[in-house]
mmCIF file of C-alpha atoms and ligand atoms in Angstrom:
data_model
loop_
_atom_site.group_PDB
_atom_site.id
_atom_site.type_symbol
_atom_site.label_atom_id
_atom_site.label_comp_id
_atom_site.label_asym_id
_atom_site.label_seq_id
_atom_site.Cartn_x
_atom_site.Cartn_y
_atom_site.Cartn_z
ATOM 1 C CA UNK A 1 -25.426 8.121 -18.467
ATOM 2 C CA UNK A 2 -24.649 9.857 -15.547
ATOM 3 C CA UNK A 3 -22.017 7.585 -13.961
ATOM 4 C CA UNK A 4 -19.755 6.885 -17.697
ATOM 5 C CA UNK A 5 -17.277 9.256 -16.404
ATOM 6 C CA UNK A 6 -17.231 7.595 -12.668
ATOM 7 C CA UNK A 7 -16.777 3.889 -14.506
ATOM 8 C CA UNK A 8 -14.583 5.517 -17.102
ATOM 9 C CA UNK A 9 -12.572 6.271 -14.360
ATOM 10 C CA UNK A 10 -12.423 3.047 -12.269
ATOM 11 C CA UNK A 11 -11.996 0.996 -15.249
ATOM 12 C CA UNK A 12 -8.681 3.354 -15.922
ATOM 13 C CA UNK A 13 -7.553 2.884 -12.463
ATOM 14 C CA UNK A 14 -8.365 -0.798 -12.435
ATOM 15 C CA UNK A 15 -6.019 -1.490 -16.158
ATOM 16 C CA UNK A 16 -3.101 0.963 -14.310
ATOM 17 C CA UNK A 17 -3.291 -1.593 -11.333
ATOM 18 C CA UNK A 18 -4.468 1.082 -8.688
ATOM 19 C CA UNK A 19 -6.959 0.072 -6.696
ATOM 20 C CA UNK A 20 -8.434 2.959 -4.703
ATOM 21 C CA UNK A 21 -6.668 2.144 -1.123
ATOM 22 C CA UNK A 22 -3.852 0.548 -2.892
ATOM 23 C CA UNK A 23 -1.312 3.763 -2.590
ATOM 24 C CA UNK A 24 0.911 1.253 -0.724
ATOM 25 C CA UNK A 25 1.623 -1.353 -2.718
ATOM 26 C CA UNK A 26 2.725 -4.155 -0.257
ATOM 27 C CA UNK A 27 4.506 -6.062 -2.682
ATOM 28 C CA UNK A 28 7.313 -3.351 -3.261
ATOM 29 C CA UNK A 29 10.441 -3.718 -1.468
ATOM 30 C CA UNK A 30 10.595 -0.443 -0.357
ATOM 31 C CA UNK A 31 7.127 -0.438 0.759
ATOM 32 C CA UNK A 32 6.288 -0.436 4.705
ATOM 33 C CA UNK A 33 4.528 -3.429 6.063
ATOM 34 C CA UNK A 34 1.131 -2.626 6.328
ATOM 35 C CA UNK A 35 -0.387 -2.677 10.010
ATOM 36 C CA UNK A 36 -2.351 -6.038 10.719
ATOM 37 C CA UNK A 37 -5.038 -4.076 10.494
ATOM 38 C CA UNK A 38 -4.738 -2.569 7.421
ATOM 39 C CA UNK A 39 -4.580 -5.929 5.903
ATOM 40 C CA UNK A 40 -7.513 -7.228 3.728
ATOM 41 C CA UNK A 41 -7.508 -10.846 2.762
ATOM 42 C CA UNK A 42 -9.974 -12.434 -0.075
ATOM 43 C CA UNK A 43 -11.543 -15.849 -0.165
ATOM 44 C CA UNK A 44 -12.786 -16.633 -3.392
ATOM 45 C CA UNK A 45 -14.598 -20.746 -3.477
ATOM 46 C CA UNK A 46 -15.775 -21.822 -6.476
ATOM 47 C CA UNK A 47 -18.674 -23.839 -4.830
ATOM 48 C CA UNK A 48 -20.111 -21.629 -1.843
ATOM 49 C CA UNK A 49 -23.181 -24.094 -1.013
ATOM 50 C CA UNK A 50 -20.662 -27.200 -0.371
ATOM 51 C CA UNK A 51 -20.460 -27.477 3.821
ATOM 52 C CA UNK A 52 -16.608 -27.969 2.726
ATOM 53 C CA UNK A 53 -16.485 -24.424 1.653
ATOM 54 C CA UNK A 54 -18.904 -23.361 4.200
ATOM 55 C CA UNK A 55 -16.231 -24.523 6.780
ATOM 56 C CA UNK A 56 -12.868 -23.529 4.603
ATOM 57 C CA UNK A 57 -14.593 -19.940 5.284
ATOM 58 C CA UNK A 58 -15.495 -20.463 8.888
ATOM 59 C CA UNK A 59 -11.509 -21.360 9.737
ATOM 60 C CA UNK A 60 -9.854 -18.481 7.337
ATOM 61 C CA UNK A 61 -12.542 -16.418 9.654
ATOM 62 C CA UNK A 62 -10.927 -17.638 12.592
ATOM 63 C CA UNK A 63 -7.411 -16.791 11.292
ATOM 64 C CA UNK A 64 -8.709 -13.168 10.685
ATOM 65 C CA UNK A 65 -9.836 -13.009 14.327
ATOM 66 C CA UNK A 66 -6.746 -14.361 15.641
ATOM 67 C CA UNK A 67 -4.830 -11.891 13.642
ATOM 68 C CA UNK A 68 -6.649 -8.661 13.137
ATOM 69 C CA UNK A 69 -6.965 -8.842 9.289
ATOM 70 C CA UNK A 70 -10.089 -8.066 7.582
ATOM 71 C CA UNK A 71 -11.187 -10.858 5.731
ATOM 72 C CA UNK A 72 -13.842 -11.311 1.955
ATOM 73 C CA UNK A 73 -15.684 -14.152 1.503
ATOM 74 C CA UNK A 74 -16.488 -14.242 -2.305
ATOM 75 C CA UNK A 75 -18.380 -17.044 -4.098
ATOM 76 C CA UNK A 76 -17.663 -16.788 -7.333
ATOM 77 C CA UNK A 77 -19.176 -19.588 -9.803
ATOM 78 C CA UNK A 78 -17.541 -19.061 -13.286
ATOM 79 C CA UNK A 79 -15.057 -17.038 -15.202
ATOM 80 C CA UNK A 80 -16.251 -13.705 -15.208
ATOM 81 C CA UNK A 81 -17.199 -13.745 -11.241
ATOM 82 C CA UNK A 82 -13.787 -14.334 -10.693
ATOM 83 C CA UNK A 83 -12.244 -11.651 -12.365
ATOM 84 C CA UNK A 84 -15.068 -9.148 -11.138
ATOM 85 C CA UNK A 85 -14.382 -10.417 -7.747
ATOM 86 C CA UNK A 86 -10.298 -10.079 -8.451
ATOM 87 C CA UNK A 87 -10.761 -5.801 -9.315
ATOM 88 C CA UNK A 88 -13.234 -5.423 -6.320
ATOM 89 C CA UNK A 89 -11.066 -6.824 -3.741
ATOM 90 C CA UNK A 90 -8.579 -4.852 -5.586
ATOM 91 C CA UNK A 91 -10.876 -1.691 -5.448
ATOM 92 C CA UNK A 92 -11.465 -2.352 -2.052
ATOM 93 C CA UNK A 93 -8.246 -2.439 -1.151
ATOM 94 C CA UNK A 94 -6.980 -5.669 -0.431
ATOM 95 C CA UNK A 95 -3.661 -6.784 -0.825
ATOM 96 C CA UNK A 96 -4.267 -10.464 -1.657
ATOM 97 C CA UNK A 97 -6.937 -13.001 -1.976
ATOM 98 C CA UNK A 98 -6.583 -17.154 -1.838
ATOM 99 C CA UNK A 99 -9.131 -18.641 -4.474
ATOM 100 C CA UNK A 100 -10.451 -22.266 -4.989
ATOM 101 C CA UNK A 101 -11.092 -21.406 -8.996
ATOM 102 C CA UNK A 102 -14.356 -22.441 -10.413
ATOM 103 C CA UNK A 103 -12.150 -23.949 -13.312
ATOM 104 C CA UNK A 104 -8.591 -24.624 -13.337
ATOM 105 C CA UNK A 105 -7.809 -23.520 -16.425
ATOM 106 C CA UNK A 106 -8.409 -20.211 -15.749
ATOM 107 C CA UNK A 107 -5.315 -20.089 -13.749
ATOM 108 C CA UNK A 108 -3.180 -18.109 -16.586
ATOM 109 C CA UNK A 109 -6.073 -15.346 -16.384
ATOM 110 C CA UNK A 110 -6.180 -15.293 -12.661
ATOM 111 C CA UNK A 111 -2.565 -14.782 -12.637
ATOM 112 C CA UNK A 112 -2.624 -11.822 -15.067
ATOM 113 C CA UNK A 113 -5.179 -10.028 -13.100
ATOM 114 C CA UNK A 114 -4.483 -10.394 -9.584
ATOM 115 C CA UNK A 115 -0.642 -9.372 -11.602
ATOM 116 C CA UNK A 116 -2.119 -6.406 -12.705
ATOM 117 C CA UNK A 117 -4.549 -5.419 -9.655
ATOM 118 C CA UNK A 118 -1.137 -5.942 -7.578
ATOM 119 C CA UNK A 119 -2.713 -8.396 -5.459
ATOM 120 C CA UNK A 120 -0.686 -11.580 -3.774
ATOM 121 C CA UNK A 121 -2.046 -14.682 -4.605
ATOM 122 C CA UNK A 122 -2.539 -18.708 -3.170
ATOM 123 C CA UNK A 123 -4.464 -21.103 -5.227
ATOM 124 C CA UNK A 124 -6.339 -23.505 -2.339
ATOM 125 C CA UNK A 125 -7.689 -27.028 -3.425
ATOM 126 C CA UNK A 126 -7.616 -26.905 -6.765
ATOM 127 C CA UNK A 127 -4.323 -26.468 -8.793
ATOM 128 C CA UNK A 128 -4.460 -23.881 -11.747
ATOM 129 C CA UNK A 129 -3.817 -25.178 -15.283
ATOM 130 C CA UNK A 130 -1.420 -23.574 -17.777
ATOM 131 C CA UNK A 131 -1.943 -22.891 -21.274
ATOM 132 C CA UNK A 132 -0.402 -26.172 -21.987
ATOM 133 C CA UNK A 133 -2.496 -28.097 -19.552
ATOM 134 C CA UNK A 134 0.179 -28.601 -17.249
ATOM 135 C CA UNK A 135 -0.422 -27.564 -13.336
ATOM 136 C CA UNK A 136 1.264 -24.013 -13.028
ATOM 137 C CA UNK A 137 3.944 -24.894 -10.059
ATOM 138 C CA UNK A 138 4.861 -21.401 -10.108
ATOM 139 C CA UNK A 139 1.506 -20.205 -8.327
ATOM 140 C CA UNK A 140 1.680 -20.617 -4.448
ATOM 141 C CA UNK A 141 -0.757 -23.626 -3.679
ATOM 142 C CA UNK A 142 -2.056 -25.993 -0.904
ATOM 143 C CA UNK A 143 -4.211 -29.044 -1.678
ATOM 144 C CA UNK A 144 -4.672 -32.588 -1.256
ATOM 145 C CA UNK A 145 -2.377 -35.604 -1.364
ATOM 146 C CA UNK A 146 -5.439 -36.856 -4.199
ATOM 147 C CA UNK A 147 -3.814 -39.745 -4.888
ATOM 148 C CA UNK A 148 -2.946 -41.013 -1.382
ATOM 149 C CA UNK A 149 -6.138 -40.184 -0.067
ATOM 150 C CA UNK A 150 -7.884 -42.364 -2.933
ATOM 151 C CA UNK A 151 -6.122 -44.978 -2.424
ATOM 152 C CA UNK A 152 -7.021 -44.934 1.381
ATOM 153 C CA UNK A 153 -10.659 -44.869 -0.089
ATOM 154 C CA UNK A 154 -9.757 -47.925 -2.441
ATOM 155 C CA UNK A 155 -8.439 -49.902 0.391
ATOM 156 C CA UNK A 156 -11.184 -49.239 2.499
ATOM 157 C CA UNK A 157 -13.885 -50.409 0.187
ATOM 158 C CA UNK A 158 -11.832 -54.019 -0.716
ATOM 159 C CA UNK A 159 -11.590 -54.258 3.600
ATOM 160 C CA UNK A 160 -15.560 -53.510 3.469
ATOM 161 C CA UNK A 161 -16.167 -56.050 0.840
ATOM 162 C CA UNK A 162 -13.943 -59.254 2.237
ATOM 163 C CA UNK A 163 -15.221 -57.830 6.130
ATOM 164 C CA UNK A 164 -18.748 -58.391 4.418
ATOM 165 C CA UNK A 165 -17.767 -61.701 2.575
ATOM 166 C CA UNK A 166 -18.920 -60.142 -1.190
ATOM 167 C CA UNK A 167 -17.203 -62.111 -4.096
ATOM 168 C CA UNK A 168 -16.155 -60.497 -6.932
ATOM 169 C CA UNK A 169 -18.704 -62.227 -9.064
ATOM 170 C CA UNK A 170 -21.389 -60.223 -6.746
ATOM 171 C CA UNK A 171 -19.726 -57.166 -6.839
ATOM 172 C CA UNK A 172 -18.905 -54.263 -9.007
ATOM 173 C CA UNK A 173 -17.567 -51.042 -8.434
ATOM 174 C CA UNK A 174 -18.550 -47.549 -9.285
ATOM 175 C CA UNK A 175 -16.094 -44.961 -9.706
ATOM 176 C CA UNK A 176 -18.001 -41.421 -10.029
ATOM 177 C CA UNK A 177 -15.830 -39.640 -11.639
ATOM 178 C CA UNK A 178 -14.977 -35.789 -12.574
ATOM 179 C CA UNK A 179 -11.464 -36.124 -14.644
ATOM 180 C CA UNK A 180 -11.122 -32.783 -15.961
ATOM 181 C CA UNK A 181 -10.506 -31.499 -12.803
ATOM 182 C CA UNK A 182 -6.843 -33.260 -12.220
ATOM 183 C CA UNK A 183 -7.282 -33.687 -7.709
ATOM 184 C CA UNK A 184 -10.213 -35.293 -8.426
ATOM 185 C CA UNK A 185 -9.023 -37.611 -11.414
ATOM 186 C CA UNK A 186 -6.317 -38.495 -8.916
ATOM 187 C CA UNK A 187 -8.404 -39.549 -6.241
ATOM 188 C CA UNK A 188 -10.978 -41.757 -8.296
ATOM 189 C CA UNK A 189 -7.452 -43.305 -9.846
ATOM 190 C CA UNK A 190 -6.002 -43.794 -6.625
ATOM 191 C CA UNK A 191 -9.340 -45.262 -5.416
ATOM 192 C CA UNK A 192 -8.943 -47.963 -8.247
ATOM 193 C CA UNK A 193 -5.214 -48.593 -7.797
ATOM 194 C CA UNK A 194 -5.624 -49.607 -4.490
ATOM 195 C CA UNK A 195 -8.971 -51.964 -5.463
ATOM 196 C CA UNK A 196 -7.169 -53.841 -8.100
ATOM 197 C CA UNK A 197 -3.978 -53.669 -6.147
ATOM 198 C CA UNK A 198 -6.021 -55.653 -3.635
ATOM 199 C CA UNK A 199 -7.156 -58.188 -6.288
ATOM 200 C CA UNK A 200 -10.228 -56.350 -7.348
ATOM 201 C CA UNK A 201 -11.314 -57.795 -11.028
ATOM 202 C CA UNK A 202 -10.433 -54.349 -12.980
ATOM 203 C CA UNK A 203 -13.038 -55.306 -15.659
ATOM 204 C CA UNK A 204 -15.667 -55.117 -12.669
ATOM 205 C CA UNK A 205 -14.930 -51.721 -12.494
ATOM 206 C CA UNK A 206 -17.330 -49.302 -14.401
ATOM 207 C CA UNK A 207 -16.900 -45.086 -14.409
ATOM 208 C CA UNK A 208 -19.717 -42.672 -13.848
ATOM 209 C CA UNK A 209 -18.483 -39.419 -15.456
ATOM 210 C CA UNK A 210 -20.369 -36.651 -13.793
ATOM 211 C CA UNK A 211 -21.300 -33.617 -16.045
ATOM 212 C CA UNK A 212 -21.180 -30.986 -12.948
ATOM 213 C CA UNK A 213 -19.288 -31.975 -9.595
ATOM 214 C CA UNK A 214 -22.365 -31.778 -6.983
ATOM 215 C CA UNK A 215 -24.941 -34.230 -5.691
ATOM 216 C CA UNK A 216 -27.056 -33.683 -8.716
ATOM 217 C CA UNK A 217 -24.092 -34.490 -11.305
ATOM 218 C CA UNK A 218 -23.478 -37.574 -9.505
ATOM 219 C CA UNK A 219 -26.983 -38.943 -9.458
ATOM 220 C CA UNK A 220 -27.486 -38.635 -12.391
ATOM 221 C CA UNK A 221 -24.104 -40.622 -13.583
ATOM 222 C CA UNK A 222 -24.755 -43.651 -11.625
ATOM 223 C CA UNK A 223 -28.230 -43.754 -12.613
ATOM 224 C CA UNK A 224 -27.040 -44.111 -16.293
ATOM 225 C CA UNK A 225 -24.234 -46.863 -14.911
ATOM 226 C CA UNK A 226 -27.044 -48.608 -12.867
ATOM 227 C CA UNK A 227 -28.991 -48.889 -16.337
ATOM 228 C CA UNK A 228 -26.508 -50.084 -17.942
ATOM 229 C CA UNK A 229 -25.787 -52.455 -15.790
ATOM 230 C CA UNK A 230 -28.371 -54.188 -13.719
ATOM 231 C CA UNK A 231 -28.134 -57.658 -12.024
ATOM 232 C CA UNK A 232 -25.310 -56.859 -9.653
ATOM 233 C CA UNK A 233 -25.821 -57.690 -6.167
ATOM 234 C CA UNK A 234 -23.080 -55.439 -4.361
ATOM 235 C CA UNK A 235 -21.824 -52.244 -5.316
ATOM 236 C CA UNK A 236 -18.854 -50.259 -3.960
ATOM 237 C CA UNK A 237 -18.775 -46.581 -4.758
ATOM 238 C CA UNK A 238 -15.954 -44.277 -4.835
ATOM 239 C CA UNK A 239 -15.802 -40.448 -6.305
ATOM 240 C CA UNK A 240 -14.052 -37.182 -5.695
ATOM 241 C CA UNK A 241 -15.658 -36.228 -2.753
ATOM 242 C CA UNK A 242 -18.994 -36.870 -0.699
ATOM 243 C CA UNK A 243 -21.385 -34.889 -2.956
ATOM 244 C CA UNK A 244 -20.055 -37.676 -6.058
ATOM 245 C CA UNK A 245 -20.701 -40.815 -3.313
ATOM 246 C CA UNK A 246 -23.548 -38.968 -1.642
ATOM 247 C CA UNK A 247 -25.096 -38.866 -5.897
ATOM 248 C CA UNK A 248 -24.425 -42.656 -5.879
ATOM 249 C CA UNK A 249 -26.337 -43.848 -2.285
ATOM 250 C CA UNK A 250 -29.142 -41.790 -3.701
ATOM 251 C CA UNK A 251 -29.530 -42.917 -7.263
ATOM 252 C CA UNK A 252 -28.435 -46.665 -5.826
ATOM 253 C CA UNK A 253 -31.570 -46.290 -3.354
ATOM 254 C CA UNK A 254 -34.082 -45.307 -6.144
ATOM 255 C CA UNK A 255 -33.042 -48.614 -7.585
ATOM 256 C CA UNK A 256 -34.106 -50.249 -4.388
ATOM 257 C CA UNK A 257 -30.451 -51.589 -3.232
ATOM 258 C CA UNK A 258 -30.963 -51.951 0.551
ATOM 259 C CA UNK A 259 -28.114 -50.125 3.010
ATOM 260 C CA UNK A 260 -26.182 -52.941 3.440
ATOM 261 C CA UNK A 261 -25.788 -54.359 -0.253
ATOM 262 C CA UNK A 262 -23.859 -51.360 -0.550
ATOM 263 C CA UNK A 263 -20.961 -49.421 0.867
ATOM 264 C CA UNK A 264 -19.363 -46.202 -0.581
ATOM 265 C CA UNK A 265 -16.658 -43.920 0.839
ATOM 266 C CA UNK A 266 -16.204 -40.427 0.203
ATOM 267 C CA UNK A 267 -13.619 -37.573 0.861
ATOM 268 C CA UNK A 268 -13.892 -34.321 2.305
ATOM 269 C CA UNK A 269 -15.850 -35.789 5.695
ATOM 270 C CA UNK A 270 -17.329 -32.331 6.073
ATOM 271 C CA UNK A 271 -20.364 -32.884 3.515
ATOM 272 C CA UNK A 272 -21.534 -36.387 4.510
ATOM 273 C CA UNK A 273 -22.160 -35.362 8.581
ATOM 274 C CA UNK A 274 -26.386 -35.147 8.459
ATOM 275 C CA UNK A 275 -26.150 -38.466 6.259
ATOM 276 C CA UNK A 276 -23.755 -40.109 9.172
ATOM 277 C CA UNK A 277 -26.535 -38.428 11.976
ATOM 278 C CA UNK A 278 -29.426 -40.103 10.346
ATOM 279 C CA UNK A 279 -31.154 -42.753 12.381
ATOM 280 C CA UNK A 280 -30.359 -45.639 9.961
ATOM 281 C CA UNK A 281 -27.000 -46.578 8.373
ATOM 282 C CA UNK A 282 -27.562 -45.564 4.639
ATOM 283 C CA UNK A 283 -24.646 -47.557 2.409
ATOM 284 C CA UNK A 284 -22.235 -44.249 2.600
ATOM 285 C CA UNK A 285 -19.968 -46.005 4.999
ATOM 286 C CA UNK A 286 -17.292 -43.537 5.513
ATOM 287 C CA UNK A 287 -15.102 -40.361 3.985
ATOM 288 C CA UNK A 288 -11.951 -39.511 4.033
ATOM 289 C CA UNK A 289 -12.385 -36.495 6.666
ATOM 290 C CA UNK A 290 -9.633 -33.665 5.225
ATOM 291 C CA UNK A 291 -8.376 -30.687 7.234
ATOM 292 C CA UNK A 292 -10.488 -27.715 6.199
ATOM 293 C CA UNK A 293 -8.397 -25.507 8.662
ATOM 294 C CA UNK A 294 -5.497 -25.948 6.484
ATOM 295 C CA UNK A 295 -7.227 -25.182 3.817
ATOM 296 C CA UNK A 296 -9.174 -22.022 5.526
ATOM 297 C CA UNK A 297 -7.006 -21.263 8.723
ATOM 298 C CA UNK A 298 -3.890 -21.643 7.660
ATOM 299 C CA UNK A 299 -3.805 -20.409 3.903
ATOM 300 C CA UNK A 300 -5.692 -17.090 5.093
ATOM 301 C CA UNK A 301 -3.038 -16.951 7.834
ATOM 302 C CA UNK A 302 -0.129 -17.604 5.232
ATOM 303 C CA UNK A 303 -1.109 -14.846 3.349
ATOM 304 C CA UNK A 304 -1.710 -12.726 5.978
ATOM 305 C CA UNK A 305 2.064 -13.097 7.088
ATOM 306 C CA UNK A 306 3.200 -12.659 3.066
ATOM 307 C CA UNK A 307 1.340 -9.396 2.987
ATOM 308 C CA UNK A 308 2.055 -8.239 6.408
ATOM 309 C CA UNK A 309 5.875 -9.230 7.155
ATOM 310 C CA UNK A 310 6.846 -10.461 3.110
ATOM 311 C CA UNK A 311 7.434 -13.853 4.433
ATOM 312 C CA UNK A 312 6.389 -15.906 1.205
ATOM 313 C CA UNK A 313 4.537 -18.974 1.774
ATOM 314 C CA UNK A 314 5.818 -22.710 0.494
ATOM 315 C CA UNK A 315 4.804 -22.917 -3.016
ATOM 316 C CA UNK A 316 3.257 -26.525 -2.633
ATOM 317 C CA UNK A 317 1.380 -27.691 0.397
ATOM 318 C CA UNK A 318 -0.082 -31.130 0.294
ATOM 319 C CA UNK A 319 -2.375 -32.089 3.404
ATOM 320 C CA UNK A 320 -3.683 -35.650 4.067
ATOM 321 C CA UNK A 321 -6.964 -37.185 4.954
ATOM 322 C CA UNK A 322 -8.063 -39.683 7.848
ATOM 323 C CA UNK A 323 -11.403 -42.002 7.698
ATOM 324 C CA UNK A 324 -14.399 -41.675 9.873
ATOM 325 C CA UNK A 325 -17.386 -43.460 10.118
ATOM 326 C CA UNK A 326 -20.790 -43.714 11.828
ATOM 327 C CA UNK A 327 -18.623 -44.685 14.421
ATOM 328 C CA UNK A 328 -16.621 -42.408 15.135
ATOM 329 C CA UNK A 329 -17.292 -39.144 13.575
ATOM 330 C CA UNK A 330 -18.732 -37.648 16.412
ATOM 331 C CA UNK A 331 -15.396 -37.486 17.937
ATOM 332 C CA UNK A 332 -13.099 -37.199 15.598
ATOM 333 C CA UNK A 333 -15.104 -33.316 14.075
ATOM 334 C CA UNK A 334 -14.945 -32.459 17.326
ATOM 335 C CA UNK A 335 -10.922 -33.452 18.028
ATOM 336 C CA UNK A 336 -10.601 -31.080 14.639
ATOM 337 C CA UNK A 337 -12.834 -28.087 15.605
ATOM 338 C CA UNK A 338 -15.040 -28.676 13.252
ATOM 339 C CA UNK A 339 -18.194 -30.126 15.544
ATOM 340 C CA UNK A 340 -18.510 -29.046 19.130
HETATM 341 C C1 FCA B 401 -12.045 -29.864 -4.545
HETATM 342 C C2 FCA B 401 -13.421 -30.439 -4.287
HETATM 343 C C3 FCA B 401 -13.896 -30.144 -2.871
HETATM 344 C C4 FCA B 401 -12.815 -30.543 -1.871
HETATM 345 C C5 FCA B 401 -11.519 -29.848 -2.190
HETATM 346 C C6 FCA B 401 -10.404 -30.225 -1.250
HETATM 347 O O1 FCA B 401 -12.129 -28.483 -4.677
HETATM 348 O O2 FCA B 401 -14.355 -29.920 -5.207
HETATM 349 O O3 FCA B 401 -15.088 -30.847 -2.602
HETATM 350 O O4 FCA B 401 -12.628 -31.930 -1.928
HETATM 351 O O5 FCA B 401 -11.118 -30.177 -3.517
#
């Protein structure tokens, strides 16, 4: 009972859009730039125990470092964590926050609040959905070229399967898929352009909808697909990312498919480094690496300079993706900073 009138309070300040160390708003023209380090940054991901995550954080770290901000890493799972996380940065007096949002269509509700709580805002990786289900180009963004990238995937798995001498009649493909999330619908789509752009019989190609976008999700998907479908010799496997193609290896190994009956490539290249490290080639052949310190570095250090000098960042970044293997993954993490 005792602290009503404290929350009463709070919850007051936090509708008015005053956060307690917010007596400068920085978004005011007449407002003076906040010192570098007076600036606090947020980092909300929507999927904290993903290495790609992991490492988005590690590089927006390095951007704080580099330019005396103070930086909060949030993990926020759902809905409600977001907004709670939105009024405590906002409490705490930050003056913006970039946010991979556990669902995209939460984007109109993001919006209001980081609106009301005065705080600047950068969607990373995953593109906020309007009311109308259309991608809200008016929110500041960086993400993937999804499509591209999958069709780099696509290509590489029809190059695996003539390198291997497959035929068609062998082989089917597996596309894990995750569709309501729209980077990841392009990627899978992409993936299958580019295989039946290649000659790839489409009606060989079978969809594994995943019911939650992790490791888990995706086993289970492909081990309803592999039921459905025994008898084929080869598979090639294809998702959203390495947790969807890391799902598939697994759930294609229960089934007893040896390593090289199989070959799957995933995207991200930060999630699939202890399967590349193991001992014995496993059928996840490669990934698409992409540049977390893009995603981390250089959307942290965007905001920083938005907050700090008002220069606005471009309101749509797309970043590309390059393939590593067994081969040459070693060198290529460390070339990005990523490995030592
Ligand atoms: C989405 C995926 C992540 C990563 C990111 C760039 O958020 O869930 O694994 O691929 O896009």
């Amino acid at each position: 009972m005792k602290n009503i009138p404290f929350r009463a309070i709070a919850a007051a300040l936090l509708v008015l859009g005053l956060g307690w160390g917010c007596s400068k708003p920085s978004g005011s023209a007449s407002a003076p730039a906040p010192a570098a380090g007076d600036v606090k940054i947020g980092f909300i991901v929507k999927q904290p125990e993903e290495p790609w995550f992991g490492l988005e954080w590690k590089f927006a770290d390095q951007a704080a470092k580099e330019l005396g901000f103070a930086l909060v890493k949030i993990g926020a799972t759902d809905g409600e964590k977001v907004l709670t996380a939105i009024d405590n940065l906002a409490a705490g007096g930050a003056q913006g926050f970039v946010i991979c949002t556990p669902d995209t269509r939460l984007g109109p509700a993001i919006v209001a609040k980081a609106k009301a709580d005065n705080l600047k805002l950068i969607a990373v990786d995953d593109q906020f959905l309007g009311a109308d289900g259309k991608p809200m180009t008016d929110v500041h963004y960086l993400g993937i070229s999804a499509y591209k990238i999958g069709q780099s995937v696509g290509t590489t798995l029809a190059g695996e399967m003539k390198q291997r001498g497959w035929s068609a009649a062998d082989t089917a493909v597996c596309a894990v898929t995750f569709e309501e999330l729209a980077t990841a619908k392009e990627r899978t789509d992409g993936a299958i352009s580019a295989l039946t752009g290649a000659g790839f019989p489409a009606d060989r190609i079978f969809k594994a909808p995943q019911r939650t976008s992790d490791i888990p999700g995706a086993f289970a998907a492909v081990d309803v697909l592999l039921t459905q479908k025994p008898g084929i010799k080869h598979w090639l496997v294809c998702g959203m990312n390495d947790s969807a193609v890391l799902g598939a290896v697994r759930a294609l190994e229960q089934r007893g498919y040896a390593p090289d009956t199989c070959a799957g490539v995933g995207i991200n290249g930060t999630d699939c480094i202890v399967e590349f490290e193991k001992d014995k080639p496993t059928s996840f052949f490669g990934s698409m690496l992409l540049s977390a310190k893009q995603h981390g570095h250089d959307t942290a250090a965007m905001m920083f300079h938005w907050i700090k000098d008002g220069t606005e960042p471009p309101l749509d970044s797309r970043t590309v993706g390059v393939l590593i293997t067994r081969d040459n993954f070693r060198q290529v993490l460390k070339e990005q900073g990523i490995r030592d």
